[in-house]
Coordinates of C-alpha atoms in Angstrom, one line a residue:
X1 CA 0.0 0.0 0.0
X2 CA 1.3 3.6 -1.1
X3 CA 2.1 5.5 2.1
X4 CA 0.2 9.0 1.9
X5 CA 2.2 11.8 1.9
X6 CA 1.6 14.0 5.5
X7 CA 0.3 17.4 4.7
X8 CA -0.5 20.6 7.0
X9 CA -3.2 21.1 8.2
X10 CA -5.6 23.9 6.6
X11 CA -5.8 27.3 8.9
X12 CA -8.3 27.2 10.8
X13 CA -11.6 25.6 11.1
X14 CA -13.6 24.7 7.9
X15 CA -16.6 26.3 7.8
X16 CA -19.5 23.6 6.3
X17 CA -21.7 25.9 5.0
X18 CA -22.1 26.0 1.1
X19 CA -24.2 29.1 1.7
X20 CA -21.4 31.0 3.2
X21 CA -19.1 30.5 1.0
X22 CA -21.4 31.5 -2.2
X23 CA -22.1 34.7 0.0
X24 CA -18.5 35.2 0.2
X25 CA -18.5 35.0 -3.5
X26 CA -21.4 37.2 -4.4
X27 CA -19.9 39.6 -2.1
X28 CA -16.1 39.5 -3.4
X29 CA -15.1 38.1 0.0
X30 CA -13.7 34.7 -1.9
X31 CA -12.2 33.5 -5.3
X32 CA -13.7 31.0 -5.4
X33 CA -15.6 30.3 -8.5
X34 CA -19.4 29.0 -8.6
X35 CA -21.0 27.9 -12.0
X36 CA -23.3 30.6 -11.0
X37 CA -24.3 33.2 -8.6
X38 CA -27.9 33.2 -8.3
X39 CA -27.0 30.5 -5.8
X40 CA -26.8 32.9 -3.6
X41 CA -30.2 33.6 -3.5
X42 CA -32.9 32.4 -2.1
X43 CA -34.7 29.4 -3.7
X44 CA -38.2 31.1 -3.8
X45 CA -36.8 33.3 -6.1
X46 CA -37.3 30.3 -8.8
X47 CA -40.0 28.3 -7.4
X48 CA -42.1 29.8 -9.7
X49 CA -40.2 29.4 -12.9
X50 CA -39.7 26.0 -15.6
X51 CA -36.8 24.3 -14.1
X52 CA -34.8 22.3 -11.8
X53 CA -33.4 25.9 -10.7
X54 CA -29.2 27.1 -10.4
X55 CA -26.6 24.6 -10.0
X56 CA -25.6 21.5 -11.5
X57 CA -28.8 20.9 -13.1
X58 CA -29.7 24.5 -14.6
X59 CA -29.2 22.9 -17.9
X60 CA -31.0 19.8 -17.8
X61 CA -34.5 19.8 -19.5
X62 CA -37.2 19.4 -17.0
X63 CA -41.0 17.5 -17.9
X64 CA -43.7 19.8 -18.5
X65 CA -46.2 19.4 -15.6
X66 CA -43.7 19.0 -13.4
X67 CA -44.3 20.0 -9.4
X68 CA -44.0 23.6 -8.8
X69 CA -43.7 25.2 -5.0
X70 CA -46.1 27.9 -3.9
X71 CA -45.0 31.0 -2.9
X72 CA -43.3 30.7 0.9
X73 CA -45.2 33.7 3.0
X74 CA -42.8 36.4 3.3
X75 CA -41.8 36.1 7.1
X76 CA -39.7 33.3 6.5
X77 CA -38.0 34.9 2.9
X78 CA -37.2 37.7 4.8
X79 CA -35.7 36.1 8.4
X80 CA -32.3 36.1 9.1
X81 CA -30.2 32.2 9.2
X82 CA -30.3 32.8 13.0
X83 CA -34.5 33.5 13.6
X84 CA -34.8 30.4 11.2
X85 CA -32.5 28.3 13.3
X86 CA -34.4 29.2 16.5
X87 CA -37.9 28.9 14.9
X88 CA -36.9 25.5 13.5
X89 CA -35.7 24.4 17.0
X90 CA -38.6 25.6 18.9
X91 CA -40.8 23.7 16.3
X92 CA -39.4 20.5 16.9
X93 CA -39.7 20.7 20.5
X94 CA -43.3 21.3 20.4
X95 CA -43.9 18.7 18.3
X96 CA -41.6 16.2 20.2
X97 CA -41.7 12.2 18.7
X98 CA -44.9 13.6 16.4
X99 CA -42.1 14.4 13.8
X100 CA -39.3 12.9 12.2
X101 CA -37.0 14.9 10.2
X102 CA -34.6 13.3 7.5
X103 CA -31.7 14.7 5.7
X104 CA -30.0 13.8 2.8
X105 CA -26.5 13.9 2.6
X106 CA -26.1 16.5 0.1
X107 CA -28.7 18.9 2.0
X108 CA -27.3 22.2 3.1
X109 CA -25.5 22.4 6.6
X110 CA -28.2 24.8 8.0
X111 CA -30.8 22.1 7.2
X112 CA -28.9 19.3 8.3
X113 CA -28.3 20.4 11.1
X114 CA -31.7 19.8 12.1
X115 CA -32.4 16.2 10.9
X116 CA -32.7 13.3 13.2
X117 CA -31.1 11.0 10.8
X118 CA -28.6 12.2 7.8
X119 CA -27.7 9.3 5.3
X120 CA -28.3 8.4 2.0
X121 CA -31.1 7.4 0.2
X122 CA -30.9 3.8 1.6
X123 CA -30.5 4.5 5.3
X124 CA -32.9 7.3 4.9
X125 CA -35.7 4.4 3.1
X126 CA -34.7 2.3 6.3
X127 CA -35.3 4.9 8.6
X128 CA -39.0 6.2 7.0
X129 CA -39.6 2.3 7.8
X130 CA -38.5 2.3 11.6
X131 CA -40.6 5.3 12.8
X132 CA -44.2 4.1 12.8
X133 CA -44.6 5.8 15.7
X134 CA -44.3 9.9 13.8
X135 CA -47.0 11.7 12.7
X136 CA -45.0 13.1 10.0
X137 CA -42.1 12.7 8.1
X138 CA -39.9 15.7 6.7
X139 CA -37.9 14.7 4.0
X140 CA -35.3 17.0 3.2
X141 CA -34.2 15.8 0.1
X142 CA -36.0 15.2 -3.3
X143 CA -39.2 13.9 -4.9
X144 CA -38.3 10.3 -5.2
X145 CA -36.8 9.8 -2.1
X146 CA -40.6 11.5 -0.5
X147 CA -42.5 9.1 -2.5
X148 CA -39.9 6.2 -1.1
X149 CA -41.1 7.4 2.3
X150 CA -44.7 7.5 1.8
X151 CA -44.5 3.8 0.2
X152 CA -42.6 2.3 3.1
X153 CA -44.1 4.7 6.2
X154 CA -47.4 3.6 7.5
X155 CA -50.6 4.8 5.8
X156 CA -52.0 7.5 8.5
X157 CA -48.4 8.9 8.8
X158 CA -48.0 12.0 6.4
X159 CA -44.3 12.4 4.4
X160 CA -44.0 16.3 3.9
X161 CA -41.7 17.8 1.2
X162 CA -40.6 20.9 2.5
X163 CA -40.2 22.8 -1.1
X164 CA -42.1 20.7 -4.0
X165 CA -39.7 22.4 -6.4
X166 CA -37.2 19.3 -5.1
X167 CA -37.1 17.1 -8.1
X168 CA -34.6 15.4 -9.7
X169 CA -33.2 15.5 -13.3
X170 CA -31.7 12.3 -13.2
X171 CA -35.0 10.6 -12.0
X172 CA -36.9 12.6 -14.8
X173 CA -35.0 11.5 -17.4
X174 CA -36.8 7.7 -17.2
X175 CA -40.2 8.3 -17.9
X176 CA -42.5 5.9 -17.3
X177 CA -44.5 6.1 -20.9
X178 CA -40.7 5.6 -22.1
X179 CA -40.0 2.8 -20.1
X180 CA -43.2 1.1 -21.2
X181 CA -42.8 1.5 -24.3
X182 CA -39.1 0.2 -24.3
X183 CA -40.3 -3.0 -22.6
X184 CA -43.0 -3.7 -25.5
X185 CA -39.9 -3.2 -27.9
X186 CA -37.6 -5.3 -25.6
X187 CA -40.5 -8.6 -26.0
X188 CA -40.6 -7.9 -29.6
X189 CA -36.5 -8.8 -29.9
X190 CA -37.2 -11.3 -26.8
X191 CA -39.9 -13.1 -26.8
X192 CA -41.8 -13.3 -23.3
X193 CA -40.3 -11.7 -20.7
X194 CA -42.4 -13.6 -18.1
X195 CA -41.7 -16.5 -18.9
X196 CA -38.0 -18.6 -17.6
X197 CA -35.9 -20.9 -19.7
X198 CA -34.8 -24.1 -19.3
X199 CA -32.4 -22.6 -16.8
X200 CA -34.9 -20.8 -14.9
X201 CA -34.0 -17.8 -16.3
X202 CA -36.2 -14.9 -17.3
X203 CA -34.9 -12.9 -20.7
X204 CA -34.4 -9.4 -19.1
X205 CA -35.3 -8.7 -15.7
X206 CA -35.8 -4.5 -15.1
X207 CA -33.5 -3.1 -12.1
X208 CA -34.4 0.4 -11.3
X209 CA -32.2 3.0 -9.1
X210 CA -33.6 4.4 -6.1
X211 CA -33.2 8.2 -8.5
X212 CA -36.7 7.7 -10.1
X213 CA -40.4 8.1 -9.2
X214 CA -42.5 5.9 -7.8
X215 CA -44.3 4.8 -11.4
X216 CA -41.0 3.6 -12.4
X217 CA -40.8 1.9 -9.0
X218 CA -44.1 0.4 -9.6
X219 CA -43.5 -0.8 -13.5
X220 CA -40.4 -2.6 -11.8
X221 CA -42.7 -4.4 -9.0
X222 CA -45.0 -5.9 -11.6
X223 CA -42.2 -6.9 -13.8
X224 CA -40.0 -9.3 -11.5
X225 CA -37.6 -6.6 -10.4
X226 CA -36.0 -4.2 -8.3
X227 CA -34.8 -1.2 -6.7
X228 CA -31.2 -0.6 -5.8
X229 CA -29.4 1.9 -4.2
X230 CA -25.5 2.8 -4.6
X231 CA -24.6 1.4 -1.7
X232 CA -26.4 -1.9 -2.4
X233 CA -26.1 -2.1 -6.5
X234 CA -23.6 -5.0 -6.8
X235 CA -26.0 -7.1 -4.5
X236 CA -28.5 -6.3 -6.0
X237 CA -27.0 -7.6 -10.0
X238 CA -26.3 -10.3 -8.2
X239 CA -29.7 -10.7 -7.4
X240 CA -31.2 -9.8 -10.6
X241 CA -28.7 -12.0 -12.4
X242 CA -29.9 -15.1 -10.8
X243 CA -33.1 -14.9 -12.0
X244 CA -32.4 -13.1 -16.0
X245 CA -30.1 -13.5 -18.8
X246 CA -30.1 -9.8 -18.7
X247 CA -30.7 -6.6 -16.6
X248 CA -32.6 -3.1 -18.0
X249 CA -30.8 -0.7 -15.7
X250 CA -32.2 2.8 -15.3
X251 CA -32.0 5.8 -15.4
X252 CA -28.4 6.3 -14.1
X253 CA -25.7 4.5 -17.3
X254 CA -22.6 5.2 -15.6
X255 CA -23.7 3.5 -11.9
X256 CA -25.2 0.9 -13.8
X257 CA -21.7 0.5 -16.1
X258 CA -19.8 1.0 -13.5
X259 CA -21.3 -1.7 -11.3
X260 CA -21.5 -4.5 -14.2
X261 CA -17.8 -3.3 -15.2
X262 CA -16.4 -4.5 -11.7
X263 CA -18.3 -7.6 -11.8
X264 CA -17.1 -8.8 -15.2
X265 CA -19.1 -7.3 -17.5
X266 CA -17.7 -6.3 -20.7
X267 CA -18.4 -3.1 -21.9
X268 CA -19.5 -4.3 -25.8
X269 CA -22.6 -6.0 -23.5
X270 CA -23.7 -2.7 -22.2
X271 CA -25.6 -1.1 -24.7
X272 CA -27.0 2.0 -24.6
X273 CA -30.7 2.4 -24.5
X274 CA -32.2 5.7 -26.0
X275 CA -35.1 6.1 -25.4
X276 CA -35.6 8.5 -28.2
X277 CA -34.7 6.1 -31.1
X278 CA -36.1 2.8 -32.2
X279 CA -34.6 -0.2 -30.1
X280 CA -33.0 2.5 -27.8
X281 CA -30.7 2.9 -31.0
X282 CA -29.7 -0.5 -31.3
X283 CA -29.8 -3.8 -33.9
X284 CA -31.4 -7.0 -32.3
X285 CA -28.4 -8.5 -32.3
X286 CA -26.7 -6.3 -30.3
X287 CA -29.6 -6.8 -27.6
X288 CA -29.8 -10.2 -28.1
X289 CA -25.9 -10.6 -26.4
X290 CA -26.5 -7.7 -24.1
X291 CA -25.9 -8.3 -20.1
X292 CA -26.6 -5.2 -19.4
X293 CA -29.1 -2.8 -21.3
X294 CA -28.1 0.7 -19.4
X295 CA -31.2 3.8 -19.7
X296 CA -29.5 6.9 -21.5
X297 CA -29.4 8.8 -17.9
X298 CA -26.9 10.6 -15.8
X299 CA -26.0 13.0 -12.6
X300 CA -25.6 16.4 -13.8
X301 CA -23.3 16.9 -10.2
X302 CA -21.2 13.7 -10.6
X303 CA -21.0 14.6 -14.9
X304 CA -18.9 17.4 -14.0
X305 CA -15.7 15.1 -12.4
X306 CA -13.4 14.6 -14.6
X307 CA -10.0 12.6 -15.0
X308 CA -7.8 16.0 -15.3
X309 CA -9.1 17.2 -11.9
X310 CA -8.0 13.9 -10.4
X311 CA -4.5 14.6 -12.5
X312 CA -4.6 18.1 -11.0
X313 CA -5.6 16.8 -7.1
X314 CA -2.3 14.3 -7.5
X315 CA 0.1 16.8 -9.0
X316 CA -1.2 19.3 -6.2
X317 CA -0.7 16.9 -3.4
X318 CA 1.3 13.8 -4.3
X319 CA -0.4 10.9 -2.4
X320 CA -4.0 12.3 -2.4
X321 CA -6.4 9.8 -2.0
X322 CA -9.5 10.2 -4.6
X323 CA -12.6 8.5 -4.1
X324 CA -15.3 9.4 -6.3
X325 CA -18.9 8.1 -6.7
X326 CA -20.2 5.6 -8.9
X327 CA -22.6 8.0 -11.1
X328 CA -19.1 9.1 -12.0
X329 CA -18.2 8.2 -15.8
X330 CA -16.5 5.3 -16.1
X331 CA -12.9 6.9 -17.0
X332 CA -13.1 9.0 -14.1
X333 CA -14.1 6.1 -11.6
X334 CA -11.4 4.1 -13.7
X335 CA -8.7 6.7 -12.8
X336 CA -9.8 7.1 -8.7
X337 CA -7.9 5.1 -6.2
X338 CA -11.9 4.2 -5.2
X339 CA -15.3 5.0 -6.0
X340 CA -18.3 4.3 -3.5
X341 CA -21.7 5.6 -2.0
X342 CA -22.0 8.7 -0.2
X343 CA -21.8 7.0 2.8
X344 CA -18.7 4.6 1.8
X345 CA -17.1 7.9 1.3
X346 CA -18.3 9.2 4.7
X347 CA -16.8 5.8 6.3
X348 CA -13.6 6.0 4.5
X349 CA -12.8 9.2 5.8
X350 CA -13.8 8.3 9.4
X351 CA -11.7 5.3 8.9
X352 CA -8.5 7.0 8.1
X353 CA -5.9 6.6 11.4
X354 CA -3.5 9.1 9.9
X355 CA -3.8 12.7 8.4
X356 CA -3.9 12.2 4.9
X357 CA -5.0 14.2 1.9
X358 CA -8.4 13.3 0.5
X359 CA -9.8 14.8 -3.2
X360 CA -13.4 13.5 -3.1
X361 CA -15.4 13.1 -6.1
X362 CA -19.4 14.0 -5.1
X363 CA -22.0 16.6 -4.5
X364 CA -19.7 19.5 -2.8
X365 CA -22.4 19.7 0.6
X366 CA -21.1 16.3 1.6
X367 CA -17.4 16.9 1.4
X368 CA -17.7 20.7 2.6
X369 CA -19.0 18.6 6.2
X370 CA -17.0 16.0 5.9
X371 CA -13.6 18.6 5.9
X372 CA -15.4 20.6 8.9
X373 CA -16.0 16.9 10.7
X374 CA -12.4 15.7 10.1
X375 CA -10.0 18.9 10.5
X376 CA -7.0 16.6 10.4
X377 CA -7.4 15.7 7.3
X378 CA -7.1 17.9 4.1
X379 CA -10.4 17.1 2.2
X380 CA -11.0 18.8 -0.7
X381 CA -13.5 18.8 -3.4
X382 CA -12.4 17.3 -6.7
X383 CA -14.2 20.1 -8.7
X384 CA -12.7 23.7 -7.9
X385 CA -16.1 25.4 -8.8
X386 CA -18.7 25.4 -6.2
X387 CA -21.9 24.1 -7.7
X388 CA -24.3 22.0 -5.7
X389 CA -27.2 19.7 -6.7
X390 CA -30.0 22.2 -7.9
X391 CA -32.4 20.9 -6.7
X392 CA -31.0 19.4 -3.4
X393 CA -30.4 23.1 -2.5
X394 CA -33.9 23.5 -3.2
X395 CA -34.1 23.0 0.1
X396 CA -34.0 26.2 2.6
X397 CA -34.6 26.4 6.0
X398 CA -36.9 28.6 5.3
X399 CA -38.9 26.3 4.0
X400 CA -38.6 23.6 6.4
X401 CA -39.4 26.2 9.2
X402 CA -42.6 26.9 7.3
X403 CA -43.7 23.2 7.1
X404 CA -42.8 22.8 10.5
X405 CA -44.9 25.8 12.5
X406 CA -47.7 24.4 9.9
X407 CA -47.8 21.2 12.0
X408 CA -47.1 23.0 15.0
X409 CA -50.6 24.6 13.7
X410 CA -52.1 21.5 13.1
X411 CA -51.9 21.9 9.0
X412 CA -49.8 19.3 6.8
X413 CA -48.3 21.1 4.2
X414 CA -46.8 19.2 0.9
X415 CA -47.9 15.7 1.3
X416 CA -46.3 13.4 -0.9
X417 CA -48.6 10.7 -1.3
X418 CA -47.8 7.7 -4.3
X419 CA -51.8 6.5 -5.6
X420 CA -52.7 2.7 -4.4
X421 CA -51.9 1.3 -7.7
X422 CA -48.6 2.1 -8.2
X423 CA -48.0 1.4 -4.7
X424 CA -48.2 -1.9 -4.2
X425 CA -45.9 -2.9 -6.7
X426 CA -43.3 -0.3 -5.9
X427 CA -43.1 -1.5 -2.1
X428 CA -42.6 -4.9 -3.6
X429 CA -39.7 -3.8 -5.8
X430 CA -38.8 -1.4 -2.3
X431 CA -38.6 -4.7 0.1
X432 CA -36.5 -6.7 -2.3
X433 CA -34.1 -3.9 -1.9
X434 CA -34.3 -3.5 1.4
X435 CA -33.8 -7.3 1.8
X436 CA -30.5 -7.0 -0.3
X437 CA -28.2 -5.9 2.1
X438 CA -24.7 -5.9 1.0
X439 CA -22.3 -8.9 2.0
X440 CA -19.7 -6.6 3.0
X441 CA -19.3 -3.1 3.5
X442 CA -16.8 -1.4 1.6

């Protein structure tokens, strides 16, 4: 094993706060660059426009019809980070074990902060399970992960999005009338997809990651398959490869190539599936000797990693260790020392004995905490340019005060509820992934 080179530590604390630092920037306090500067402003200030709002994702297309936010009453625009803090605080007292409060990883550190549990999407789905006891749940994260809530929290307990304006590009870009109609193209080359071989085996079972709505969950439950996460996506292949010749993985490629890559896979067996082109843009023949057929998706924050910044992070600090996440590309997983989920990353970190420079490749949030939690370390963020998930930062405290004093009122604000039809089969799909628990954790 390479022995990491010991660096000095940085002066002075870290401060976590994305928010800070794109003040800082607005105000010509830092030089640090940001893709943009409306950032800095408050995320009301899009609510009512088309689009998945600044950051990462300002350039990714967004469905029409898609859920906008109504306009947060002006006492909470206007308060300062401090009245927030305290108004969110006193909330959660009043309503005691009534609420639960989740936070995503890649929240913002002044909503964080308040969560009872941070993780990612897959400790967050196990911990929506494991509070029957709440009223409500507050999901600070996105869309998908909400619905995930309501399908596995009990059916009188209300899952609240604080901002509906949370979406995801990366979920919207497997829609479900796509996916359909792949399927129907998929048993014309096939044959029967219900129906096994002489092996056992099923021609194309559909694996779906936890990034996409609960109708996608759903078309997955009625067809044999299931969810994954990126902690759990190896175990799940596994899974799905005992029981199909071959795997439809959506709507994230590069996790899906990524995964099938480190288990063998070749990459002439992962063809692309467009969903804007007959046979996704490919000959039967090519599906017919497919493994994995991988949805034409992708993370607009881990797209923007690339293999010169880790060239750059070694020749700035020879010995850097560089971990990046699987919705990487391929070339720039490939070129990392590792690559694993937001909270392999997390346990890496907390797992190093020695100071030791870390360049980490995922949504900038995460790693601004993770230098804050570990000060004697040098943790840095693979991307110089400060530009966090859009619509991750979507979520304000602000906006989770809001939803909280409306309890506190006896109102429920931004229910997220999935209809009984697509229900059912998504918590099927949902338990098989909770059931696949990886063999070890690494």
């Amino acid at each position: 094993m390479t022995r990491l080179t010991l660096l000095p530590r940085p002066a002075g604390p870290v401060d976590p706060s994305v928010d800070h630092e794109l003040q800082a920037i607005v105000a010509g306090d830092s030089t640090t660059e940001t893709c943009t500067t409306d950032l800095a402003a408050g995320p009301w200030n899009f609510d009512t426009r088309p689009g998945y709002g600044p950051g990462s994702s300002m350039g990714d297309v967004i469905p029409v019809g898609a859920p906008r936010q109504g306009e947060l009453p002006r006492e909470y625009r206007e308060a300062s980070e401090d009245e927030l803090d305290s108004r969110i605080r006193a909330a959660k007292a009043a309503l005691g074990d009534r609420v639960v409060v989740l936070g995503h990883f890649y929240q913002r550190e002044e909503v964080v902060t308040h969560a009872d549990y941070v993780g990612d999407s897959f400790q967050l789905a196990n911990a929506a399970k494991a509070h029957p006891e709440a009223e409500a749940i507050v999901f600070c994260g996105v869309h998908f992960m909400a619905e995930t809530a309501d399908l596995l929290s009990g059916p009188d307990q209300a899952v609240i999005l604080p901002n509906l304006a949370a979406g995801c590009s990366m979920a919207d870009m497997a829609d479900i009338d796509q996916v359909e109609e792949c399927w129907e193209q998929l048993e014309e080359v096939y044959g029967d997809l219900d129906t096994p071989d002489a092996d056992g085996l099923v021609p194309v079972v559909p694996v779906t990651y936890m990034n996409s709505s609960a109708a996608i969950k759903g078309f997955v439950g009625r067809h044999g398959g299931i969810v994954c996460t990126s902690s759990n996506a190896q175990t799940v292949l596994e899974w799905a490869f005992a029981r199909g010749r071959r795997v439809l993985f959506f709507p994230d490629q590069h996790l899906g190539r990524n995964t099938a890559k480190a288990m063998g896979v070749p990459l002439e067996r992962m063809p692309m599936w467009n969903p804007l082109r007959p046979l996704g843009g490919n000959d039967a023949e090519a599906l017919t000797d497919a493994q994995v057929i991988l949805w034409h998706g992708f993370c607009s924050v881990h797209r923007r990693f690339t293999v010169d910044q880790i060239s750059q992070a070694r020749a700035a600090r020879p010995g850097v260790r560089v971990i990046v996440h699987p919705e990487c590309p391929m070339e720039v997983v490939d070129a990392a020392d590792e690559s694993g989920s937001t909270d392999h990353i997390r346990r890496a970190i907390e797992g190093a004995t020695e100071p030791t420079a870390f360049a980490i490749g995922t949504e900038i949030n995460l790693v601004r905490r993770l230098a804050a939690q570990h000060p004697q370390h040098e943790i840095t963020c693979l991307d110089p340019v400060v530009c966090p998930c859009s619509t991750m930062y979507r979520i304000h405290p602000g906006y989770l005060a809001w939803v909280l004093e409306e309890l506190v009122a006896g109102r429920v604000p931004n229910r997220i509820r999935v209809s009984d039809d697509v229900a059912e089969p998504a918590r099927i799909a949902l338990e098989r992934m909770l059931a696949a628990t990886p063999k070890a954790v690494g």
